[in-house]
GROMACS .gro file of C-alpha atoms in nm:
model
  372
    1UNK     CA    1   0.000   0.000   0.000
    2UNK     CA    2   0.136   0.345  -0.087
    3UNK     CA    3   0.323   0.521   0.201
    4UNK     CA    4   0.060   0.760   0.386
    5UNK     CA    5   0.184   1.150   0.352
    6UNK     CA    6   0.112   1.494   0.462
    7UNK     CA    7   0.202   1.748   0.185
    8UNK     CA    8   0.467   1.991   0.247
    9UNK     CA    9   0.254   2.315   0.188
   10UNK     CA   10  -0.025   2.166   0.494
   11UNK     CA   11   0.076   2.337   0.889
   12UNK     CA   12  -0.037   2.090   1.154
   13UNK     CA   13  -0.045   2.205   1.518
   14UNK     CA   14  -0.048   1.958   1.795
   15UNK     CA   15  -0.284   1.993   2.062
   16UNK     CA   16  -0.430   1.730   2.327
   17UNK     CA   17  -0.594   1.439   2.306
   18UNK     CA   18  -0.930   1.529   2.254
   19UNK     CA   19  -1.171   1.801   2.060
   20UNK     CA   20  -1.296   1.914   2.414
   21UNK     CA   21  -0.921   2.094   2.450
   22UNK     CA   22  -1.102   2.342   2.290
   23UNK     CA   23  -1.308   2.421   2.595
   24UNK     CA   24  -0.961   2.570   2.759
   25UNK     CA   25  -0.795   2.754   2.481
   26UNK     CA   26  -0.442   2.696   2.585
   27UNK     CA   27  -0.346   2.371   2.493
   28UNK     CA   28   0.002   2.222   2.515
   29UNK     CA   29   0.213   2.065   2.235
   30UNK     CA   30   0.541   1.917   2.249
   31UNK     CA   31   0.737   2.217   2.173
   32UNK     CA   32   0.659   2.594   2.080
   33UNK     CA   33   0.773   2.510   1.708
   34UNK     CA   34   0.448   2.437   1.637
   35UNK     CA   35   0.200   2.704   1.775
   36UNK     CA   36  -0.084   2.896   1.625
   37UNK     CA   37   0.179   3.195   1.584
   38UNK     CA   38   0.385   2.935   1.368
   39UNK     CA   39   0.043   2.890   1.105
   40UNK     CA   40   0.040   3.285   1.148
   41UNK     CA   41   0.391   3.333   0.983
   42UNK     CA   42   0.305   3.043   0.720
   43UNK     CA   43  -0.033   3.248   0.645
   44UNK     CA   44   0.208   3.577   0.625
   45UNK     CA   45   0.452   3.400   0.342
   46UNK     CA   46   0.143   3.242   0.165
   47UNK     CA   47  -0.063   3.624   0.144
   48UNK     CA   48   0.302   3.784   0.012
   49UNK     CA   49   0.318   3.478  -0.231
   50UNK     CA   50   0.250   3.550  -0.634
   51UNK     CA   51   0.068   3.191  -0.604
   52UNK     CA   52  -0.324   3.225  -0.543
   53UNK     CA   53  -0.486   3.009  -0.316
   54UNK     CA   54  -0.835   2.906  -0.144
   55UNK     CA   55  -0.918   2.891   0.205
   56UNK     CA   56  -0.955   2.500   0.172
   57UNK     CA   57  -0.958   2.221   0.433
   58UNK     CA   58  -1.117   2.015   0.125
   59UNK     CA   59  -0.839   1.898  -0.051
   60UNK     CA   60  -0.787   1.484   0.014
   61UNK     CA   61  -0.504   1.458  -0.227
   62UNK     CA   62  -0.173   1.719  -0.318
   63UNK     CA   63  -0.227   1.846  -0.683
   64UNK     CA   64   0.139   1.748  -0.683
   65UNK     CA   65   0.101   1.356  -0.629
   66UNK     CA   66  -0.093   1.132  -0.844
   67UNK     CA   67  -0.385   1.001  -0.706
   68UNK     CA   68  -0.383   0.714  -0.496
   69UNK     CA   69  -0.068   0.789  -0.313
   70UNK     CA   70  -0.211   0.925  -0.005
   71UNK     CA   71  -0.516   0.971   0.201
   72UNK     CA   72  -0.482   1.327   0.369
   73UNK     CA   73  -0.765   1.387   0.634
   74UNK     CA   74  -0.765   1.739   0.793
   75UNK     CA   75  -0.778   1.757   1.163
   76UNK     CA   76  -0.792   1.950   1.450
   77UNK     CA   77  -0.689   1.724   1.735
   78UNK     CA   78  -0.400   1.457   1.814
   79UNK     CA   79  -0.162   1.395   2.010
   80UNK     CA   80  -0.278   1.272   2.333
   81UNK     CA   81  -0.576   1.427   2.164
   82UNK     CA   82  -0.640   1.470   1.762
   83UNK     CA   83  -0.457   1.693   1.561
   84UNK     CA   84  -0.538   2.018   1.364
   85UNK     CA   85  -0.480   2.019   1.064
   86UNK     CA   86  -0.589   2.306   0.776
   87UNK     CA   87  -0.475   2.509   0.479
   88UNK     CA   88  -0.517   2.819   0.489
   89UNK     CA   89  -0.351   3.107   0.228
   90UNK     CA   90  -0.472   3.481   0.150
   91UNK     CA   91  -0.523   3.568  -0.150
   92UNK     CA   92  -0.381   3.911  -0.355
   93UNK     CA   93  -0.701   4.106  -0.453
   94UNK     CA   94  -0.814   4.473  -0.460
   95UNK     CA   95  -1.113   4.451  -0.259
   96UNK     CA   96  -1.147   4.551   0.123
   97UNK     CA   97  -1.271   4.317   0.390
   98UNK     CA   98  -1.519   4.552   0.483
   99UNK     CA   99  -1.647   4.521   0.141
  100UNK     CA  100  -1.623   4.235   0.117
  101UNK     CA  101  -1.856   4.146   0.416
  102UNK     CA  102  -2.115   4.362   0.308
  103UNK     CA  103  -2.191   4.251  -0.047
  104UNK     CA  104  -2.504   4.128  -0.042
  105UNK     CA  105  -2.552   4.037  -0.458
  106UNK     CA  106  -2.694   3.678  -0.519
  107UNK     CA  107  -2.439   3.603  -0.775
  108UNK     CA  108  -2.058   3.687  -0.681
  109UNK     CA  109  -1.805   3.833  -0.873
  110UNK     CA  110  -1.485   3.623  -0.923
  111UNK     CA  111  -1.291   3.914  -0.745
  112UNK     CA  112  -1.547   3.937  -0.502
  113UNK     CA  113  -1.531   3.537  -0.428
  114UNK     CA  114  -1.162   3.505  -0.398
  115UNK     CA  115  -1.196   3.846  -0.145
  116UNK     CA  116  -1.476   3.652   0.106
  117UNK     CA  117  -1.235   3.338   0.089
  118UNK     CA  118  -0.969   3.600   0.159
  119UNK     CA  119  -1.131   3.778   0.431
  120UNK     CA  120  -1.262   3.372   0.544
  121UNK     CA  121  -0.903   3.294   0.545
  122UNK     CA  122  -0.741   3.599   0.755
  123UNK     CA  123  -1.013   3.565   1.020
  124UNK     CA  124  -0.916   3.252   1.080
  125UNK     CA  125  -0.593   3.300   1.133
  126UNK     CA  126  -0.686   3.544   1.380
  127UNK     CA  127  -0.899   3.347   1.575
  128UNK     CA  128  -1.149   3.566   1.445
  129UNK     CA  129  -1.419   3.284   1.374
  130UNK     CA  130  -1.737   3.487   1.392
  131UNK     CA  131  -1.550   3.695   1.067
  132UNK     CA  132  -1.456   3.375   0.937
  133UNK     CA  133  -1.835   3.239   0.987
  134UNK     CA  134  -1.978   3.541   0.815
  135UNK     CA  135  -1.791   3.524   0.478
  136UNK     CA  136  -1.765   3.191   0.463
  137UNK     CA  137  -2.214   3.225   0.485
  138UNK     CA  138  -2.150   3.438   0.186
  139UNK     CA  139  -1.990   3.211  -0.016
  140UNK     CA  140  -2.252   2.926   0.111
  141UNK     CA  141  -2.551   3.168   0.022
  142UNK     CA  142  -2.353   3.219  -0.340
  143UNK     CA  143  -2.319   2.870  -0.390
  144UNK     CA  144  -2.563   2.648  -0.152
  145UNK     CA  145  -2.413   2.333  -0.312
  146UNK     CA  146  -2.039   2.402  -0.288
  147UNK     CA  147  -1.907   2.115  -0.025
  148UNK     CA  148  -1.604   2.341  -0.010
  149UNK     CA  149  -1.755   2.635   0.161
  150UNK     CA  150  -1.979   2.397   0.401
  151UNK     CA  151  -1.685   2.236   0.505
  152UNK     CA  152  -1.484   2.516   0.556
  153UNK     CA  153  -1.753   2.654   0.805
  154UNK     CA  154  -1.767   2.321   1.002
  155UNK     CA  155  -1.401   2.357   1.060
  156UNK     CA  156  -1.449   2.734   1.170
  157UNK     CA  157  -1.769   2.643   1.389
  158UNK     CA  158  -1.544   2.394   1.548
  159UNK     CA  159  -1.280   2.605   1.677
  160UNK     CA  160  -1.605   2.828   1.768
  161UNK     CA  161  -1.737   2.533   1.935
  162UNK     CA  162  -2.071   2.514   1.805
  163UNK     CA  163  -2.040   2.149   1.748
  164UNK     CA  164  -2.396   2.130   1.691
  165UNK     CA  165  -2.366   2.330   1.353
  166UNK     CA  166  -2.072   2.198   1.286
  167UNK     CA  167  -2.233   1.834   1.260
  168UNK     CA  168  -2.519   1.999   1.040
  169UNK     CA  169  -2.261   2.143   0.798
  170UNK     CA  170  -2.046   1.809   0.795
  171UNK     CA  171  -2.365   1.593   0.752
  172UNK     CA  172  -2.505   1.826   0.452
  173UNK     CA  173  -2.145   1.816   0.297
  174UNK     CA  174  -2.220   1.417   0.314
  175UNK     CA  175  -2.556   1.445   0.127
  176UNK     CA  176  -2.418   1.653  -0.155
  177UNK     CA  177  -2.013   1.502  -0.219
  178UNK     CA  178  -2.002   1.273  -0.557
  179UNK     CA  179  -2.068   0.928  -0.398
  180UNK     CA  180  -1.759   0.806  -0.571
  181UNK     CA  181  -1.597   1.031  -0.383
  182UNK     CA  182  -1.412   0.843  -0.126
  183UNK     CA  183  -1.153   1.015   0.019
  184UNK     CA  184  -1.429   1.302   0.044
  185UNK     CA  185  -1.676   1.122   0.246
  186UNK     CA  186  -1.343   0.991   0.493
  187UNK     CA  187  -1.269   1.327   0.533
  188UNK     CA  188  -1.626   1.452   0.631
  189UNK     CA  189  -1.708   1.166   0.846
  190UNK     CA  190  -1.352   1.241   0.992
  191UNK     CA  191  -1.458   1.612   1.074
  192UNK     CA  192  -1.757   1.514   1.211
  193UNK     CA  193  -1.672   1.291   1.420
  194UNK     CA  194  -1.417   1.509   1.569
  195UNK     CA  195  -1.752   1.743   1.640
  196UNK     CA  196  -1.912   1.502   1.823
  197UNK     CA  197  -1.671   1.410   2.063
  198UNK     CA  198  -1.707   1.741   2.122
  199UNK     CA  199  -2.082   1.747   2.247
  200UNK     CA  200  -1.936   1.376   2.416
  201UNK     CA  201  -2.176   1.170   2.143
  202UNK     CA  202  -1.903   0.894   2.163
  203UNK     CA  203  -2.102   0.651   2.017
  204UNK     CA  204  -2.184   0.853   1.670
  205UNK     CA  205  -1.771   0.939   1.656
  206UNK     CA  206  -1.674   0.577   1.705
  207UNK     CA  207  -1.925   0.517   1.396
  208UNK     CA  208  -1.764   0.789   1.187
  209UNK     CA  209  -1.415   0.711   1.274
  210UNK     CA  210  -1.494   0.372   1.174
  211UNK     CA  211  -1.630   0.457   0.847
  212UNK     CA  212  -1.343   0.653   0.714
  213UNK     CA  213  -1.053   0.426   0.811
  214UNK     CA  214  -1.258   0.177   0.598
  215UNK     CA  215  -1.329   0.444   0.291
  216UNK     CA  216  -0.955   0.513   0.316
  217UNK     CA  217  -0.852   0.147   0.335
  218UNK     CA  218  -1.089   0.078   0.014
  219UNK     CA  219  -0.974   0.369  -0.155
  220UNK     CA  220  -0.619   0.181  -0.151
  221UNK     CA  221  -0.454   0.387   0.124
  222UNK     CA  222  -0.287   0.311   0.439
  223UNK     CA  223  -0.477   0.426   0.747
  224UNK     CA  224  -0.444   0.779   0.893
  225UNK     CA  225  -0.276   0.787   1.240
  226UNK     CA  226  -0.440   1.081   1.309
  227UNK     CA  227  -0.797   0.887   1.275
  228UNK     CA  228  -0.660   0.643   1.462
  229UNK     CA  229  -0.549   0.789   1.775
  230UNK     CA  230  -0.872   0.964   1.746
  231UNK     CA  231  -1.078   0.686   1.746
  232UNK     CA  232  -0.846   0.564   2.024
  233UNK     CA  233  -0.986   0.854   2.183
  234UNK     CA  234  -1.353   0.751   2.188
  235UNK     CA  235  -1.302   0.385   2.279
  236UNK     CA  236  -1.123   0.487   2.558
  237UNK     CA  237  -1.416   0.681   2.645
  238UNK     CA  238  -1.649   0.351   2.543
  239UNK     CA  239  -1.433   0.220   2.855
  240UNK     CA  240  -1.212   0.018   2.576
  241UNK     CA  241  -0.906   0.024   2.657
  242UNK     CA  242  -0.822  -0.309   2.482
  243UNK     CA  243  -0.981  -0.146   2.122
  244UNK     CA  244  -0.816   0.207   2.258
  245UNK     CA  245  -0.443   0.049   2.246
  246UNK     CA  246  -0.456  -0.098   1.979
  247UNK     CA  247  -0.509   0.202   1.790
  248UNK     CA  248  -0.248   0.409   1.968
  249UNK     CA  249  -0.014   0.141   1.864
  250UNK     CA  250  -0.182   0.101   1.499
  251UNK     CA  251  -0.112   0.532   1.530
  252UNK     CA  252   0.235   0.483   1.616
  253UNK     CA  253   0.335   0.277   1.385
  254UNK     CA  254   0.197   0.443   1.075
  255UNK     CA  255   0.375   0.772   1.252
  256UNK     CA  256   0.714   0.568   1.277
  257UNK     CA  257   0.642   0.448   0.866
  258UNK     CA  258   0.485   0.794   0.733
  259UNK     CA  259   0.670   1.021   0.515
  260UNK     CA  260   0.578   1.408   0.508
  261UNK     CA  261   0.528   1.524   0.821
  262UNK     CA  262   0.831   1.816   0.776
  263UNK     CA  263   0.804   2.218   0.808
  264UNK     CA  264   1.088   2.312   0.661
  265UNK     CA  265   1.344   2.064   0.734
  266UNK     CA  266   1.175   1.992   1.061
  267UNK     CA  267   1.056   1.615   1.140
  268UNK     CA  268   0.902   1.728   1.468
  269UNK     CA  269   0.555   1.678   1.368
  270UNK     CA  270   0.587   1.330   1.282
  271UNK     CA  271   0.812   1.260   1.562
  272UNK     CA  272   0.512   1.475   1.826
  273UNK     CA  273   0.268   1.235   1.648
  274UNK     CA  274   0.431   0.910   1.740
  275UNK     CA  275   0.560   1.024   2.086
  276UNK     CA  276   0.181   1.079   2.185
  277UNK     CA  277  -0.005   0.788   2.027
  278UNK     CA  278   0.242   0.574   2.216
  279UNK     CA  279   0.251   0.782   2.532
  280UNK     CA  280  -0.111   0.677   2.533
  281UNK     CA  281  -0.109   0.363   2.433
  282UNK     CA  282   0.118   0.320   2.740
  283UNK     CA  283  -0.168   0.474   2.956
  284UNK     CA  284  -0.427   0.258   2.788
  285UNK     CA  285  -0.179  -0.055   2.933
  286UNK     CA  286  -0.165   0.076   3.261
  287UNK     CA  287  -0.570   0.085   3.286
  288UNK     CA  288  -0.547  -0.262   3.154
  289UNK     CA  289  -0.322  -0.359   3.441
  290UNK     CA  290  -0.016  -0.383   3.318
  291UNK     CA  291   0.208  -0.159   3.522
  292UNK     CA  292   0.554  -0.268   3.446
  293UNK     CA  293   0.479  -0.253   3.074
  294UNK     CA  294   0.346   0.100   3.091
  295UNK     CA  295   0.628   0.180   3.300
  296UNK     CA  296   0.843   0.094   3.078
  297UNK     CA  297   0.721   0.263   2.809
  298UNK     CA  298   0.667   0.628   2.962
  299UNK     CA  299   1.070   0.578   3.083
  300UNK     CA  300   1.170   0.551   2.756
  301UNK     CA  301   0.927   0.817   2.621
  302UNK     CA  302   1.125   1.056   2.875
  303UNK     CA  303   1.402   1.041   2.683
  304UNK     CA  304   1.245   1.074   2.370
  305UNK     CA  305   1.033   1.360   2.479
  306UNK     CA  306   1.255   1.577   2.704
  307UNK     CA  307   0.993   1.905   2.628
  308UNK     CA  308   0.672   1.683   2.768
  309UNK     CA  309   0.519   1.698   3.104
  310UNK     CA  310   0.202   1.475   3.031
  311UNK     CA  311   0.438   1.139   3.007
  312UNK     CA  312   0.622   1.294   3.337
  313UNK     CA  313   0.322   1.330   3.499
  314UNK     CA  314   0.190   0.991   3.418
  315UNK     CA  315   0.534   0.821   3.500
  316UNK     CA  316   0.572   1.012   3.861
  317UNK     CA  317   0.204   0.903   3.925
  318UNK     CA  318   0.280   0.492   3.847
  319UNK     CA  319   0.617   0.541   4.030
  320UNK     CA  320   0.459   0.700   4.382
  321UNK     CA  321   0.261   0.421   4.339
  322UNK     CA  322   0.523   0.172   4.347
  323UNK     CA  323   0.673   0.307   4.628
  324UNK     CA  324   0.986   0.552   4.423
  325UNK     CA  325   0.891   0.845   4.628
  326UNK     CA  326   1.214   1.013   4.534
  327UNK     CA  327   1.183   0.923   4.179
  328UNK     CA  328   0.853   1.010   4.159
  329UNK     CA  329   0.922   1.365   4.360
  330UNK     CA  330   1.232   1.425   4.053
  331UNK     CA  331   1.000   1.331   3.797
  332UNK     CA  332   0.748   1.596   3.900
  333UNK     CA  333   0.971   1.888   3.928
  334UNK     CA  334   1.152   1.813   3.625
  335UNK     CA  335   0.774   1.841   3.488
  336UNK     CA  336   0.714   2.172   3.646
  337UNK     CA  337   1.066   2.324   3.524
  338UNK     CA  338   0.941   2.264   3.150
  339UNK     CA  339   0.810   2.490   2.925
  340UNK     CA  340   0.480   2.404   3.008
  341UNK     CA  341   0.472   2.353   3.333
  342UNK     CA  342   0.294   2.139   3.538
  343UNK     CA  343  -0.006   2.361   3.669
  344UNK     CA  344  -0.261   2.173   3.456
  345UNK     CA  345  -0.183   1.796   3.609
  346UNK     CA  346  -0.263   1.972   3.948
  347UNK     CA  347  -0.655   2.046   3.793
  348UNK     CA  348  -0.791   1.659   3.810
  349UNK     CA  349  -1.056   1.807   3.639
  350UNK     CA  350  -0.899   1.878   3.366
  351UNK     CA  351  -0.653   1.535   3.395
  352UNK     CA  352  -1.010   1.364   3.382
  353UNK     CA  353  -1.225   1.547   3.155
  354UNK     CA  354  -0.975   1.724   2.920
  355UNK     CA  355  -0.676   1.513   2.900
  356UNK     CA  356  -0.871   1.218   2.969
  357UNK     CA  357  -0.621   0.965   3.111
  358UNK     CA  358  -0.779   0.666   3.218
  359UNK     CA  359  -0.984   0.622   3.530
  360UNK     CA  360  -0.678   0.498   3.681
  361UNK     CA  361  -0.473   0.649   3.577
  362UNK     CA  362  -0.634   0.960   3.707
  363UNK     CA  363  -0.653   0.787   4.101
  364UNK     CA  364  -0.281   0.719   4.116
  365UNK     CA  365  -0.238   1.082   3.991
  366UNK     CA  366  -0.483   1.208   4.250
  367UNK     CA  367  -0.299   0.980   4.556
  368UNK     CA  368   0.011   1.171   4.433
  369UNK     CA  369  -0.102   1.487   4.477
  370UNK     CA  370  -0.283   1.441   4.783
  371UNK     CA  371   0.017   1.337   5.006
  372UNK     CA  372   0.250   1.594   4.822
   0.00000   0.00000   0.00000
């Protein structure tokens, strides 16, 4: 099967495990490299560019590969959550944004399409998702059948968190894509699901994570790690752990095997991808009882991942249990002295509901914490 890749021209950004990071804002990722201010400066270079392009996060395929090579499914989440992924470029035109928001004609311009993608695009960037919302309503009103635009605003109303639309937008996209259209309809049923682990409909996710690893498989690609730490994700959350390994591990390994996954001549991304889907597969085999296994595991993700305090955490947690107070005690503080700190494995709210370790996981965590 061919290699799975991300194309060069795509920013991902790493964020937790699950679509309901959104609920926080600040997330954590393995390393600053790749922030939102990092998709800023790519979104900077793209607008000063002489190349015109669309605010997409349609695209399944690079225009530069021949089809059949690879299977690319934009996400938000991963890494001990789901990963964001999108395209986004501003495009040269005359036209004001201000303008641009208030045309109001039934039938668009050219120029006054590509400025409402450009205005759709910039908002974005800036967070700015009502903006973002409005023109990309424009465009939708312009052209009520254009997929592109309909999926566009699910991704924005997902970062809005109005999951709710967001799964109206995705499910009309579904009704109207070609129905050969495979790599479409993984996609979509990607994107949704990813909204409906954010209203916690886990059941509905697992079913759409389901259905686009098989569309991609029968489209003749390998399976996207992304999808399947994601649906790792939800069976975790089904209270399978057994199901929610074996993805991790399934994610790993197609992380270890993909190709693409560079900014620049940066291999971070893929290397953040396959740190996380095996930092939780290990906490999947702790919850499944095997704590010298996991142990093992989070030590040597320590030395892999020097910038993360979630596998820290995790480890210091299993060790206090064991008895390593002192190893345990290093462990933490070497967690708080990072970049990120260890303030958020002190909330076991958010250790439960946001970062969603396993129930376990979460007591040992909590017994930690209580006697320190």
């Amino acid at each position: 099967q061919p290699v799975f890749q991300i194309p060069s021209h795509t920013v991902h950004i790493i964020m937790f495990r699950t679509v309901s990071s959104l609920l926080l804002g600040t997330v954590q990722t393995a390393s600053p490299s790749f922030s939102f201010r990092n998709q800023q400066r790519y979104f900077h270079q793209k607008r000063n560019s002489n190349t015109k392009e669309i605010f997409s996060v349609v695209t399944s395929t690079s225009s530069s590969k021949t089809k059949g090579d690879y299977l690319q499914i934009h996400r938000r989440q991963m890494a001990l959550s789901a990963l964001i992924s999108t395209t986004v470029a501003l495009l040269k035109t005359t036209m004001t944004t201000d303008k641009a928001l208030a045309t109001t004609k039934n039938s668009l311009t050219d120029e006054e399409i590509y400025e409402l993608q450009a205005v759709a695009a910039g908002a974005y960037n800036r967070q700015d998702f009502k903006k973002a919302k409005d023109a990309l309503t424009k465009l939708i009103e312009n052209e009520p059948e254009s997929a592109s635009w309909l999926e566009g605003r699910a991704q924005v109303l997902v970062d809005q968190k109005d999951f709710q639309e967001a799964i109206s937008d995705y499910t009309r996209c579904l009704e109207i894509i070609p129905e050969k259209d495979l790599g479409a309809e993984a996609r979509l049923r990607a994107g949704r699901a990813l909204a409906e682990e954010g209203i916690y409909q886990w059941e509905p996710a697992l079913a759409d994570y389901n259905r686009a690893l098989e569309l991609a498989i029968t489209a003749g690609f390998r399976p996207d790690p992304y999808v399947l730490n994601s649906r790792g994700n939800v069976r975790g959350s089904l209270n399978d752990w057994k199901g929610a390994k074996e993805d991790y591990e399934g994610a790993f390994a197609a992380f270890q095997s993909a190709s693409g996954f560079r900014n620049g001549n940066s291999t971070t991304q893929r290397l953040d991808g396959a740190i996380y889907a095996r930092s939780n597969a290990a906490l999947a085999t702790a919850e499944l009882g095997d704590t010298d296994s996991a142990i093992k595991e989070l030590e040597g993700l320590v030395r892999r991942a020097p910038n993360s305090s979630d596998v820290r955490a995790a480890l210091a947690a299993l060790y206090w249990e064991q008895g390593k107070r002192e190893s345990a005690e290093d462990l933490w503080n070497d967690a708080c002295g990072l970049y990120f700190g260890c303030a958020q494995y002190k909330d076991i709210d958010f250790v439960r509901r946001i970062r969603r370790w396993p129930p376990s996981m979460v007591s040992k965590l909590e017994n930690f914490l209580q006697v320190r």
